[in-house]
Short mmCIF file of C-alpha atoms in Angstrom, two decimals:
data_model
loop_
_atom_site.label_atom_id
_atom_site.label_comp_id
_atom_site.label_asym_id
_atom_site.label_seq_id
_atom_site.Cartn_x
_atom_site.Cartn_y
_atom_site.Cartn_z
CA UNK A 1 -76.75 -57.34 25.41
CA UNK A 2 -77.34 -53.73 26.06
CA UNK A 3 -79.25 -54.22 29.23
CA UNK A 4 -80.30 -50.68 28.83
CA UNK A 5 -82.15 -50.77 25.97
CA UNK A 6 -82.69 -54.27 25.23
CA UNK A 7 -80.26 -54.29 22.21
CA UNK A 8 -77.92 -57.12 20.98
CA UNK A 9 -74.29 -55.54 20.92
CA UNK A 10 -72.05 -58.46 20.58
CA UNK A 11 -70.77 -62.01 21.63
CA UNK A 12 -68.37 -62.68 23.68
CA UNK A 13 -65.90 -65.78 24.32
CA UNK A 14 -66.44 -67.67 27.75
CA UNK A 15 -64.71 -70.47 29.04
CA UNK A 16 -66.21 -73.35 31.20
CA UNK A 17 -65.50 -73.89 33.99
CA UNK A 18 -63.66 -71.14 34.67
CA UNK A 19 -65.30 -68.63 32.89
CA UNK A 20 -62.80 -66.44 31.50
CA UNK A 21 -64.98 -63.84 28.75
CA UNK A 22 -63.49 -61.99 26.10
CA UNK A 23 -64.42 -60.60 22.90
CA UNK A 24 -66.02 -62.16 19.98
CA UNK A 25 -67.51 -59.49 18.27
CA UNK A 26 -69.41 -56.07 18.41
CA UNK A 27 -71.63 -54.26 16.43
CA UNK A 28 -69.32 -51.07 17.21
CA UNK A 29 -65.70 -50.37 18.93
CA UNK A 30 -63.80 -52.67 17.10
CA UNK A 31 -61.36 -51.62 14.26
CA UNK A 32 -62.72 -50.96 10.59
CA UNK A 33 -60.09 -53.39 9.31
CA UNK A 34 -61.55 -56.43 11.58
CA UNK A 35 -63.63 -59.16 9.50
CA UNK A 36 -67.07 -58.75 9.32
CA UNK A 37 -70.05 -61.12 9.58
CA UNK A 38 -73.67 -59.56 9.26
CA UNK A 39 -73.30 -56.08 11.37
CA UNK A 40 -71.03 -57.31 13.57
CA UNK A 41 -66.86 -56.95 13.72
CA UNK A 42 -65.03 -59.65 14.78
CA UNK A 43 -62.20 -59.96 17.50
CA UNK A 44 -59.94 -63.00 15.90
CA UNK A 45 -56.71 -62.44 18.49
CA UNK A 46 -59.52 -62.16 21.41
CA UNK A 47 -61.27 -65.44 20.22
CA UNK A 48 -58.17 -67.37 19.75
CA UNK A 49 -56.55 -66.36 23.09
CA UNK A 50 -59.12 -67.75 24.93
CA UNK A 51 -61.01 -70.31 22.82
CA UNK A 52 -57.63 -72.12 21.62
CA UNK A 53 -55.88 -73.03 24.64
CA UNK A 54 -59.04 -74.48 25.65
CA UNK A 55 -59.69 -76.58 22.68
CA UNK A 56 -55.96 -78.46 23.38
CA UNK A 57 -56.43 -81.92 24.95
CA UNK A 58 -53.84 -83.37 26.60
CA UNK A 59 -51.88 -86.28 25.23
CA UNK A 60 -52.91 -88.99 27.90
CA UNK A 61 -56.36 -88.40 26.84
CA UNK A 62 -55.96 -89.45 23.12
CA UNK A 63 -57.92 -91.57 22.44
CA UNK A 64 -57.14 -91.62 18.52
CA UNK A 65 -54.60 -94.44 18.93
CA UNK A 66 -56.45 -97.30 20.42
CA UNK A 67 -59.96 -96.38 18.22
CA UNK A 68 -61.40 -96.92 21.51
CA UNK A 69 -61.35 -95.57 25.42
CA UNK A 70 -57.49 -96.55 26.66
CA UNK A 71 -57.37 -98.18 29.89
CA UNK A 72 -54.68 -97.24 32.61
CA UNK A 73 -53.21 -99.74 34.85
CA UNK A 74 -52.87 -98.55 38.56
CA UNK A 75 -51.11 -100.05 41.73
CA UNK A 76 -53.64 -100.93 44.42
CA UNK A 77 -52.59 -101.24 48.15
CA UNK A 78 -51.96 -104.97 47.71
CA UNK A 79 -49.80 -104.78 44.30
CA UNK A 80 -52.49 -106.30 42.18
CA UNK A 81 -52.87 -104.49 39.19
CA UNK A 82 -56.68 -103.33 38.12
CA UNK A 83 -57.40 -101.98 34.77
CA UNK A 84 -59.98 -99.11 35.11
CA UNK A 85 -61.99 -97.05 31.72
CA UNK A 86 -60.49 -93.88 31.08
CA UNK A 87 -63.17 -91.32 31.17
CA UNK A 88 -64.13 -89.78 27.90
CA UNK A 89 -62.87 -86.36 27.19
CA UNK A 90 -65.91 -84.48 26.19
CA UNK A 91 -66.00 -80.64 25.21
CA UNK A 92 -68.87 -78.36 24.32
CA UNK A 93 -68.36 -76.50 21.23
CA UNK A 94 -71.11 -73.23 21.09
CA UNK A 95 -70.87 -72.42 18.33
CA UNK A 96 -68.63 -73.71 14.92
CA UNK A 97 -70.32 -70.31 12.76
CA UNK A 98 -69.25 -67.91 10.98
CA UNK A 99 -67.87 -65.66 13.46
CA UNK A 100 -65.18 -68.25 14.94
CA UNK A 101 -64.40 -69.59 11.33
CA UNK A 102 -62.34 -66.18 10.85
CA UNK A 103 -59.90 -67.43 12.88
CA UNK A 104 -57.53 -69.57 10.42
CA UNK A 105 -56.49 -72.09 13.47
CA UNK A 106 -59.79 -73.05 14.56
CA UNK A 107 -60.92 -75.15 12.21
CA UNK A 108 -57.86 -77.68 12.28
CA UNK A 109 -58.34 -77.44 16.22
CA UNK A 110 -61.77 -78.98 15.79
CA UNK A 111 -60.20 -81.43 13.12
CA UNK A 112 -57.67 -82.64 15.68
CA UNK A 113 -60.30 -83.05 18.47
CA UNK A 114 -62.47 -85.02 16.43
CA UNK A 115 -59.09 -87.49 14.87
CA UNK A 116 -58.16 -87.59 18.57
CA UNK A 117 -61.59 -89.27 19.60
CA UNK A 118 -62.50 -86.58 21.46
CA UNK A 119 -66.51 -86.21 22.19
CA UNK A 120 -68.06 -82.99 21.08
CA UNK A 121 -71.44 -81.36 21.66
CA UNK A 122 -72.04 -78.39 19.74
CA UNK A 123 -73.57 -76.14 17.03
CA UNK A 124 -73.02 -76.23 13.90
CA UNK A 125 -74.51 -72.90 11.58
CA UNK A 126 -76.88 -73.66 9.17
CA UNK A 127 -77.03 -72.81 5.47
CA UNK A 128 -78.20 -68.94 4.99
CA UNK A 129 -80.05 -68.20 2.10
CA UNK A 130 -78.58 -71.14 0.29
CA UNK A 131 -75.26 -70.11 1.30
CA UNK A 132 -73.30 -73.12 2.83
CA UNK A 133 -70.61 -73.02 5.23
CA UNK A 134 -67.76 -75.74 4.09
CA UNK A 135 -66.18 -76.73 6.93
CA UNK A 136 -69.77 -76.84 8.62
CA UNK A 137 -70.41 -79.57 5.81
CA UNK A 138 -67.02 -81.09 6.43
CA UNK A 139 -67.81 -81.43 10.19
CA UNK A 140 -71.39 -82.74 9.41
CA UNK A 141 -70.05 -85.17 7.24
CA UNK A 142 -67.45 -86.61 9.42
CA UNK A 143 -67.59 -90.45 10.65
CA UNK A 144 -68.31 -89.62 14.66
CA UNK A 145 -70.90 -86.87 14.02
CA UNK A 146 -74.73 -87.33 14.53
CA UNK A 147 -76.73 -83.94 13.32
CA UNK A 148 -79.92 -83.25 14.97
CA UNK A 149 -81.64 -80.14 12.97
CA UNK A 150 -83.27 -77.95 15.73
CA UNK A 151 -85.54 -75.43 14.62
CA UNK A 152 -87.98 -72.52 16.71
CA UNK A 153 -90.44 -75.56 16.59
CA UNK A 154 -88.63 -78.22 18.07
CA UNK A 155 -85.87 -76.30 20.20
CA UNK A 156 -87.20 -76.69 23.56
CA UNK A 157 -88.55 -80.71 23.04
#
């Protein structure tokens, strides 16, 4: 935002928690030959250097294997083992749209969270003008996803 004058000029990539920004797109200053979506170009190498590493979860916390939360076993003081639940991985995903779907490794990233078990919260972009998004769909569609439609109405409930 263009403090300035008020005026949307981009996104921008931030990680949690340690909030590392970058580029996602502007409306000028980026190269004529970057993809476009509405008025805005889009920074692909900028997403994916800092979205990408963030959407990797590591192996102990695959939870694709079991169907279910895996349980560790741990040494207490007196040698008796104690089974414990492994805490779900959970990620927030804003947004799955247009913009981040340029990048051609995303979308299996996403795929791989959701085989893996991993919980998501997110946004998914809605149909313009009758145009669907596949993937979107695909995502919709899948086995572990519940879709709540927000709209200006019910946004803030």
């Amino acid at each position: 935002l263009d403090k300035k004058n008020n005026v949307r000029i981009g996104f921008d990539v931030v990680t949690v928690p340690d909030g590392k920004r970058g580029i996602l797109s502007r409306v000028e200053g980026l190269p004529s030959n970057y993809p476009k979506t509405g008025k805005y170009r889009v920074d692909v190498e900028s997403f994916e250097r800092l979205a990408l590493p963030s959407l990797c979860v590591p192996p102990e916390d695959d939870l694709a294997s079991t169907g279910e939360t895996k349980r560790k076993i741990h040494n207490n003081n007196n040698n008796n083992n104690k089974k414990e639940d492994k805490k779900p991985v959970i990620l927030i995903l804003d947004e799955i749209g247009r913009m981040e779907l340029h990048s051609k490794e995303f979308p299996q990233h996403v795929r791989d969270l959701l085989s893996k078990g991993v919980r998501l919260v997110g946004a998914l972009t809605a149909p313009r003008y009758g145009h669907r998004v596949p993937f979107c769909d695909e995502i919709a569609a899948h086995d572990s996803v519940q879709v709540h439609n927000l709209t200006k109405k019910t946004r803030d409930d």
